[in-house]
Amino acid sequence: MPEPSYDSQNIFARILRGEIPCRKEYEDEHVLAFHDINPQTPVHVLVIPKGAYVSFADFAAKASAQEIAGFWRAAGHVAAGLGLDAGGYRILSNIGADGGQEVPHFHVHIFGGRRLGRMVPKAPEG
Ligand code: AMP
Protein backbone atom coordinates (compact mmCIF):
# COMPACT_ATOMS: atom_id res chain seq x y z
CA MET A 1 0.00 0.00 0.00
CA PRO A 2 1.56 3.37 -0.94
CA GLU A 3 1.84 5.58 2.11
CA PRO A 4 0.85 9.24 2.08
CA SER A 5 3.53 11.55 3.41
CA TYR A 6 3.49 12.26 7.14
CA ASP A 7 1.49 15.34 8.20
CA SER A 8 3.42 16.89 11.07
CA GLN A 9 0.33 18.89 12.05
CA ASN A 10 -1.77 15.82 12.86
CA ILE A 11 -3.24 15.83 16.35
CA PHE A 12 -1.01 13.09 17.75
CA ALA A 13 2.12 14.85 16.45
CA ARG A 14 0.90 17.92 18.31
CA ILE A 15 0.35 15.88 21.49
CA LEU A 16 3.89 14.48 21.17
CA ARG A 17 5.26 18.03 20.91
CA GLY A 18 3.29 19.07 24.00
CA GLU A 19 1.15 21.54 22.04
CA ILE A 20 -2.06 19.76 23.05
CA PRO A 21 -2.59 18.13 26.45
CA CYS A 22 -3.36 14.46 26.95
CA ARG A 23 -4.20 12.19 29.87
CA LYS A 24 -0.91 10.35 29.87
CA GLU A 25 -0.79 6.73 30.96
CA TYR A 26 2.81 5.85 30.09
CA GLU A 27 5.85 7.22 28.30
CA ASP A 28 9.31 5.95 27.42
CA GLU A 29 11.91 6.69 24.74
CA HIS A 30 9.89 5.04 21.96
CA VAL A 31 6.26 5.35 23.01
CA LEU A 32 3.54 7.56 24.46
CA ALA A 33 0.26 6.09 25.76
CA PHE A 34 -2.73 8.22 26.69
CA HIS A 35 -6.46 7.88 27.25
CA ASP A 36 -8.74 8.32 24.24
CA ILE A 37 -10.68 11.58 24.39
CA ASN A 38 -13.87 9.76 23.31
CA PRO A 39 -13.67 6.37 25.04
CA GLN A 40 -15.63 3.50 23.51
CA THR A 41 -15.10 1.16 26.46
CA PRO A 42 -14.47 1.62 30.21
CA VAL A 43 -10.75 1.46 29.43
CA HIS A 44 -9.70 2.96 26.08
CA VAL A 45 -6.05 3.91 25.74
CA LEU A 46 -4.04 4.80 22.64
CA VAL A 47 -0.41 3.78 22.25
CA ILE A 48 1.63 5.70 19.70
CA PRO A 49 5.28 5.58 18.65
CA LYS A 50 7.31 8.77 19.00
CA GLY A 51 8.57 8.35 15.43
CA ALA A 52 6.71 9.89 12.48
CA TYR A 53 4.79 6.96 10.98
CA VAL A 54 1.50 7.45 9.13
CA SER A 55 0.02 4.04 9.90
CA PHE A 56 0.78 0.49 10.96
CA ALA A 57 1.78 -0.26 7.36
CA ASP A 58 4.30 2.59 7.39
CA PHE A 59 5.59 1.58 10.84
CA ALA A 60 5.96 -2.09 9.89
CA ALA A 61 7.86 -1.16 6.73
CA LYS A 62 10.15 1.57 8.05
CA ALA A 63 10.60 1.45 11.84
CA SER A 64 13.78 0.01 13.31
CA ALA A 65 13.75 -3.33 15.09
CA GLN A 66 14.29 -1.44 18.35
CA GLU A 67 11.30 0.80 17.74
CA ILE A 68 9.08 -2.14 16.82
CA ALA A 69 10.11 -4.22 19.80
CA GLY A 70 9.89 -1.20 22.10
CA PHE A 71 6.42 -0.37 20.84
CA TRP A 72 4.88 -3.80 21.39
CA ARG A 73 6.66 -4.34 24.68
CA ALA A 74 5.29 -1.01 25.88
CA ALA A 75 1.76 -1.83 24.66
CA GLY A 76 1.81 -5.01 26.73
CA HIS A 77 3.18 -3.12 29.71
CA VAL A 78 0.43 -0.49 29.41
CA ALA A 79 -2.34 -3.12 29.20
CA ALA A 80 -0.96 -4.91 32.24
CA GLY A 81 -0.64 -1.61 34.11
CA LEU A 82 -4.29 -0.86 33.37
CA GLY A 83 -5.24 -4.13 35.08
CA LEU A 84 -6.50 -5.77 31.90
CA ASP A 85 -4.52 -9.02 31.92
CA ALA A 86 -6.97 -10.95 34.08
CA GLY A 87 -10.15 -10.13 32.17
CA GLY A 88 -8.62 -9.75 28.75
CA TYR A 89 -8.71 -6.90 26.26
CA ARG A 90 -8.44 -6.02 22.59
CA ILE A 91 -5.70 -4.26 20.62
CA LEU A 92 -6.79 -2.75 17.33
CA SER A 93 -5.24 -0.51 14.71
CA ASN A 94 -7.20 1.20 11.94
CA ILE A 95 -5.25 1.59 8.72
CA GLY A 96 -6.22 3.85 5.85
CA ALA A 97 -9.64 4.53 4.38
CA ASP A 98 -11.08 1.00 4.54
CA GLY A 99 -9.75 0.64 8.08
CA GLY A 100 -11.49 3.85 9.15
CA GLN A 101 -8.29 5.57 10.30
CA GLU A 102 -8.95 9.16 11.36
CA VAL A 103 -5.62 10.30 12.75
CA PRO A 104 -2.66 9.76 10.37
CA HIS A 105 -0.08 8.86 13.01
CA PHE A 106 0.23 5.12 13.74
CA HIS A 107 -1.59 4.13 16.92
CA VAL A 108 -3.12 1.10 18.51
CA HIS A 109 -6.26 1.24 20.59
CA ILE A 110 -6.35 -0.80 23.81
CA PHE A 111 -9.98 -1.57 24.67
CA GLY A 112 -11.02 -3.25 27.90
CA GLY A 113 -13.10 -3.20 31.04
CA ARG A 114 -16.11 -5.05 29.62
CA ARG A 115 -17.00 -7.92 27.27
CA LEU A 116 -16.21 -6.59 23.81
CA GLY A 117 -18.30 -8.84 21.57
CA ARG A 118 -17.60 -9.39 17.89
CA MET A 119 -14.39 -8.14 16.34
CA VAL A 120 -16.17 -6.21 13.57
CA PRO A 121 -19.79 -5.64 12.52
CA LYS A 122 -21.24 -8.38 10.32
CA ALA A 123 -21.58 -6.01 7.38
CA PRO A 124 -19.80 -2.73 6.70
CA GLU A 125 -21.76 0.38 7.59
CA GLY A 126 -22.97 2.74 4.87
P1 AMP B 1 -8.59 6.18 14.51
O1 AMP B 1 -9.98 6.18 13.93
O2 AMP B 1 -8.06 4.80 14.73
O3 AMP B 1 -7.65 7.07 13.75
O4 AMP B 1 -8.77 6.75 15.98
C1 AMP B 1 -8.42 8.02 16.38
C2 AMP B 1 -8.78 8.14 17.84
O5 AMP B 1 -8.17 9.29 18.36
C3 AMP B 1 -10.28 8.25 18.11
O6 AMP B 1 -10.69 7.20 18.97
C4 AMP B 1 -10.40 9.63 18.81
O7 AMP B 1 -11.37 9.65 19.82
C5 AMP B 1 -9.01 9.80 19.35
N1 AMP B 1 -8.60 11.20 19.57
C6 AMP B 1 -8.70 12.24 18.70
N2 AMP B 1 -8.20 13.35 19.24
C7 AMP B 1 -7.74 13.02 20.47
C8 AMP B 1 -7.10 13.74 21.52
N3 AMP B 1 -6.82 15.05 21.42
N4 AMP B 1 -6.77 13.07 22.66
C9 AMP B 1 -7.06 11.76 22.77
N5 AMP B 1 -7.65 11.01 21.82
C10 AMP B 1 -7.99 11.64 20.68
PDB file of C-alpha atoms and ligand atoms in Angstrom:
ATOM      1  CA  MET A   1       0.000   0.000   0.000  1.00  0.00           C
ATOM      2  CA  PRO A   2       1.563   3.365  -0.943  1.00  0.00           C
ATOM      3  CA  GLU A   3       1.835   5.576   2.107  1.00  0.00           C
ATOM      4  CA  PRO A   4       0.847   9.244   2.077  1.00  0.00           C
ATOM      5  CA  SER A   5       3.526  11.555   3.412  1.00  0.00           C
ATOM      6  CA  TYR A   6       3.489  12.264   7.137  1.00  0.00           C
ATOM      7  CA  ASP A   7       1.493  15.337   8.197  1.00  0.00           C
ATOM      8  CA  SER A   8       3.423  16.888  11.068  1.00  0.00           C
ATOM      9  CA  GLN A   9       0.331  18.895  12.054  1.00  0.00           C
ATOM     10  CA  ASN A  10      -1.774  15.815  12.860  1.00  0.00           C
ATOM     11  CA  ILE A  11      -3.237  15.835  16.351  1.00  0.00           C
ATOM     12  CA  PHE A  12      -1.008  13.092  17.749  1.00  0.00           C
ATOM     13  CA  ALA A  13       2.119  14.848  16.452  1.00  0.00           C
ATOM     14  CA  ARG A  14       0.905  17.919  18.306  1.00  0.00           C
ATOM     15  CA  ILE A  15       0.348  15.879  21.488  1.00  0.00           C
ATOM     16  CA  LEU A  16       3.892  14.482  21.169  1.00  0.00           C
ATOM     17  CA  ARG A  17       5.259  18.032  20.907  1.00  0.00           C
ATOM     18  CA  GLY A  18       3.294  19.068  23.995  1.00  0.00           C
ATOM     19  CA  GLU A  19       1.152  21.544  22.037  1.00  0.00           C
ATOM     20  CA  ILE A  20      -2.059  19.755  23.052  1.00  0.00           C
ATOM     21  CA  PRO A  21      -2.594  18.126  26.454  1.00  0.00           C
ATOM     22  CA  CYS A  22      -3.365  14.457  26.952  1.00  0.00           C
ATOM     23  CA  ARG A  23      -4.201  12.192  29.870  1.00  0.00           C
ATOM     24  CA  LYS A  24      -0.909  10.354  29.872  1.00  0.00           C
ATOM     25  CA  GLU A  25      -0.788   6.727  30.964  1.00  0.00           C
ATOM     26  CA  TYR A  26       2.809   5.846  30.091  1.00  0.00           C
ATOM     27  CA  GLU A  27       5.852   7.216  28.297  1.00  0.00           C
ATOM     28  CA  ASP A  28       9.307   5.948  27.415  1.00  0.00           C
ATOM     29  CA  GLU A  29      11.907   6.690  24.735  1.00  0.00           C
ATOM     30  CA  HIS A  30       9.887   5.041  21.957  1.00  0.00           C
ATOM     31  CA  VAL A  31       6.260   5.347  23.012  1.00  0.00           C
ATOM     32  CA  LEU A  32       3.536   7.560  24.461  1.00  0.00           C
ATOM     33  CA  ALA A  33       0.257   6.094  25.765  1.00  0.00           C
ATOM     34  CA  PHE A  34      -2.728   8.224  26.687  1.00  0.00           C
ATOM     35  CA  HIS A  35      -6.461   7.880  27.250  1.00  0.00           C
ATOM     36  CA  ASP A  36      -8.738   8.318  24.242  1.00  0.00           C
ATOM     37  CA  ILE A  37     -10.684  11.581  24.390  1.00  0.00           C
ATOM     38  CA  ASN A  38     -13.866   9.757  23.306  1.00  0.00           C
ATOM     39  CA  PRO A  39     -13.675   6.374  25.042  1.00  0.00           C
ATOM     40  CA  GLN A  40     -15.628   3.498  23.506  1.00  0.00           C
ATOM     41  CA  THR A  41     -15.101   1.164  26.456  1.00  0.00           C
ATOM     42  CA  PRO A  42     -14.473   1.623  30.208  1.00  0.00           C
ATOM     43  CA  VAL A  43     -10.746   1.456  29.425  1.00  0.00           C
ATOM     44  CA  HIS A  44      -9.699   2.960  26.079  1.00  0.00           C
ATOM     45  CA  VAL A  45      -6.048   3.910  25.739  1.00  0.00           C
ATOM     46  CA  LEU A  46      -4.043   4.805  22.644  1.00  0.00           C
ATOM     47  CA  VAL A  47      -0.409   3.775  22.248  1.00  0.00           C
ATOM     48  CA  ILE A  48       1.634   5.702  19.698  1.00  0.00           C
ATOM     49  CA  PRO A  49       5.280   5.581  18.648  1.00  0.00           C
ATOM     50  CA  LYS A  50       7.306   8.774  18.996  1.00  0.00           C
ATOM     51  CA  GLY A  51       8.567   8.351  15.430  1.00  0.00           C
ATOM     52  CA  ALA A  52       6.710   9.888  12.482  1.00  0.00           C
ATOM     53  CA  TYR A  53       4.786   6.961  10.976  1.00  0.00           C
ATOM     54  CA  VAL A  54       1.501   7.449   9.134  1.00  0.00           C
ATOM     55  CA  SER A  55       0.018   4.039   9.898  1.00  0.00           C
ATOM     56  CA  PHE A  56       0.784   0.485  10.959  1.00  0.00           C
ATOM     57  CA  ALA A  57       1.775  -0.264   7.359  1.00  0.00           C
ATOM     58  CA  ASP A  58       4.299   2.592   7.393  1.00  0.00           C
ATOM     59  CA  PHE A  59       5.594   1.581  10.837  1.00  0.00           C
ATOM     60  CA  ALA A  60       5.955  -2.092   9.892  1.00  0.00           C
ATOM     61  CA  ALA A  61       7.860  -1.164   6.725  1.00  0.00           C
ATOM     62  CA  LYS A  62      10.150   1.568   8.054  1.00  0.00           C
ATOM     63  CA  ALA A  63      10.595   1.449  11.841  1.00  0.00           C
ATOM     64  CA  SER A  64      13.778   0.013  13.307  1.00  0.00           C
ATOM     65  CA  ALA A  65      13.749  -3.331  15.092  1.00  0.00           C
ATOM     66  CA  GLN A  66      14.286  -1.442  18.353  1.00  0.00           C
ATOM     67  CA  GLU A  67      11.297   0.798  17.735  1.00  0.00           C
ATOM     68  CA  ILE A  68       9.076  -2.145  16.819  1.00  0.00           C
ATOM     69  CA  ALA A  69      10.108  -4.220  19.797  1.00  0.00           C
ATOM     70  CA  GLY A  70       9.885  -1.202  22.105  1.00  0.00           C
ATOM     71  CA  PHE A  71       6.419  -0.367  20.838  1.00  0.00           C
ATOM     72  CA  TRP A  72       4.882  -3.800  21.385  1.00  0.00           C
ATOM     73  CA  ARG A  73       6.658  -4.340  24.684  1.00  0.00           C
ATOM     74  CA  ALA A  74       5.286  -1.007  25.883  1.00  0.00           C
ATOM     75  CA  ALA A  75       1.765  -1.828  24.660  1.00  0.00           C
ATOM     76  CA  GLY A  76       1.811  -5.014  26.729  1.00  0.00           C
ATOM     77  CA  HIS A  77       3.185  -3.121  29.713  1.00  0.00           C
ATOM     78  CA  VAL A  78       0.430  -0.493  29.413  1.00  0.00           C
ATOM     79  CA  ALA A  79      -2.341  -3.116  29.196  1.00  0.00           C
ATOM     80  CA  ALA A  80      -0.957  -4.909  32.236  1.00  0.00           C
ATOM     81  CA  GLY A  81      -0.640  -1.612  34.114  1.00  0.00           C
ATOM     82  CA  LEU A  82      -4.288  -0.863  33.373  1.00  0.00           C
ATOM     83  CA  GLY A  83      -5.236  -4.131  35.083  1.00  0.00           C
ATOM     84  CA  LEU A  84      -6.496  -5.774  31.900  1.00  0.00           C
ATOM     85  CA  ASP A  85      -4.518  -9.019  31.924  1.00  0.00           C
ATOM     86  CA  ALA A  86      -6.975 -10.951  34.080  1.00  0.00           C
ATOM     87  CA  GLY A  87     -10.146 -10.131  32.170  1.00  0.00           C
ATOM     88  CA  GLY A  88      -8.622  -9.746  28.745  1.00  0.00           C
ATOM     89  CA  TYR A  89      -8.715  -6.897  26.259  1.00  0.00           C
ATOM     90  CA  ARG A  90      -8.437  -6.020  22.586  1.00  0.00           C
ATOM     91  CA  ILE A  91      -5.703  -4.264  20.622  1.00  0.00           C
ATOM     92  CA  LEU A  92      -6.794  -2.749  17.330  1.00  0.00           C
ATOM     93  CA  SER A  93      -5.243  -0.512  14.706  1.00  0.00           C
ATOM     94  CA  ASN A  94      -7.197   1.199  11.943  1.00  0.00           C
ATOM     95  CA  ILE A  95      -5.248   1.594   8.719  1.00  0.00           C
ATOM     96  CA  GLY A  96      -6.219   3.852   5.849  1.00  0.00           C
ATOM     97  CA  ALA A  97      -9.644   4.532   4.385  1.00  0.00           C
ATOM     98  CA  ASP A  98     -11.081   0.996   4.542  1.00  0.00           C
ATOM     99  CA  GLY A  99      -9.751   0.644   8.080  1.00  0.00           C
ATOM    100  CA  GLY A 100     -11.488   3.847   9.150  1.00  0.00           C
ATOM    101  CA  GLN A 101      -8.290   5.565  10.299  1.00  0.00           C
ATOM    102  CA  GLU A 102      -8.946   9.162  11.360  1.00  0.00           C
ATOM    103  CA  VAL A 103      -5.619  10.304  12.750  1.00  0.00           C
ATOM    104  CA  PRO A 104      -2.657   9.762  10.369  1.00  0.00           C
ATOM    105  CA  HIS A 105      -0.083   8.856  13.012  1.00  0.00           C
ATOM    106  CA  PHE A 106       0.232   5.118  13.744  1.00  0.00           C
ATOM    107  CA  HIS A 107      -1.587   4.130  16.917  1.00  0.00           C
ATOM    108  CA  VAL A 108      -3.123   1.097  18.510  1.00  0.00           C
ATOM    109  CA  HIS A 109      -6.257   1.242  20.594  1.00  0.00           C
ATOM    110  CA  ILE A 110      -6.352  -0.803  23.805  1.00  0.00           C
ATOM    111  CA  PHE A 111      -9.979  -1.568  24.672  1.00  0.00           C
ATOM    112  CA  GLY A 112     -11.025  -3.247  27.898  1.00  0.00           C
ATOM    113  CA  GLY A 113     -13.099  -3.203  31.037  1.00  0.00           C
ATOM    114  CA  ARG A 114     -16.106  -5.047  29.624  1.00  0.00           C
ATOM    115  CA  ARG A 115     -16.997  -7.916  27.270  1.00  0.00           C
ATOM    116  CA  LEU A 116     -16.207  -6.590  23.807  1.00  0.00           C
ATOM    117  CA  GLY A 117     -18.298  -8.837  21.572  1.00  0.00           C
ATOM    118  CA  ARG A 118     -17.601  -9.393  17.890  1.00  0.00           C
ATOM    119  CA  MET A 119     -14.391  -8.136  16.338  1.00  0.00           C
ATOM    120  CA  VAL A 120     -16.167  -6.215  13.568  1.00  0.00           C
ATOM    121  CA  PRO A 121     -19.787  -5.638  12.520  1.00  0.00           C
ATOM    122  CA  LYS A 122     -21.241  -8.378  10.318  1.00  0.00           C
ATOM    123  CA  ALA A 123     -21.578  -6.010   7.377  1.00  0.00           C
ATOM    124  CA  PRO A 124     -19.802  -2.732   6.697  1.00  0.00           C
ATOM    125  CA  GLU A 125     -21.761   0.379   7.588  1.00  0.00           C
ATOM    126  CA  GLY A 126     -22.966   2.745   4.875  1.00  0.00           C
TER     127      GLY A 126
HETATM  128  P1  AMP B   1      -8.594   6.177  14.515  1.00  0.00           P
HETATM  129  O1  AMP B   1      -9.981   6.179  13.929  1.00  0.00           O
HETATM  130  O2  AMP B   1      -8.061   4.796  14.733  1.00  0.00           O
HETATM  131  O3  AMP B   1      -7.649   7.070  13.746  1.00  0.00           O
HETATM  132  O4  AMP B   1      -8.775   6.751  15.984  1.00  0.00           O
HETATM  133  C1  AMP B   1      -8.416   8.019  16.384  1.00  0.00           C
HETATM  134  C2  AMP B   1      -8.782   8.135  17.840  1.00  0.00           C
HETATM  135  O5  AMP B   1      -8.167   9.291  18.361  1.00  0.00           O
HETATM  136  C3  AMP B   1     -10.284   8.253  18.112  1.00  0.00           C
HETATM  137  O6  AMP B   1     -10.688   7.202  18.965  1.00  0.00           O
HETATM  138  C4  AMP B   1     -10.399   9.628  18.807  1.00  0.00           C
HETATM  139  O7  AMP B   1     -11.374   9.649  19.824  1.00  0.00           O
HETATM  140  C5  AMP B   1      -9.005   9.805  19.349  1.00  0.00           C
HETATM  141  N1  AMP B   1      -8.598  11.198  19.569  1.00  0.00           N
HETATM  142  C6  AMP B   1      -8.705  12.235  18.701  1.00  0.00           C
HETATM  143  N2  AMP B   1      -8.199  13.351  19.243  1.00  0.00           N
HETATM  144  C7  AMP B   1      -7.743  13.023  20.473  1.00  0.00           C
HETATM  145  C8  AMP B   1      -7.101  13.738  21.525  1.00  0.00           C
HETATM  146  N3  AMP B   1      -6.821  15.047  21.424  1.00  0.00           N
HETATM  147  N4  AMP B   1      -6.769  13.073  22.656  1.00  0.00           N
HETATM  148  C9  AMP B   1      -7.056  11.760  22.771  1.00  0.00           C
HETATM  149  N5  AMP B   1      -7.647  11.014  21.825  1.00  0.00           N
HETATM  150  C10 AMP B   1      -7.991  11.637  20.682  1.00  0.00           C
END
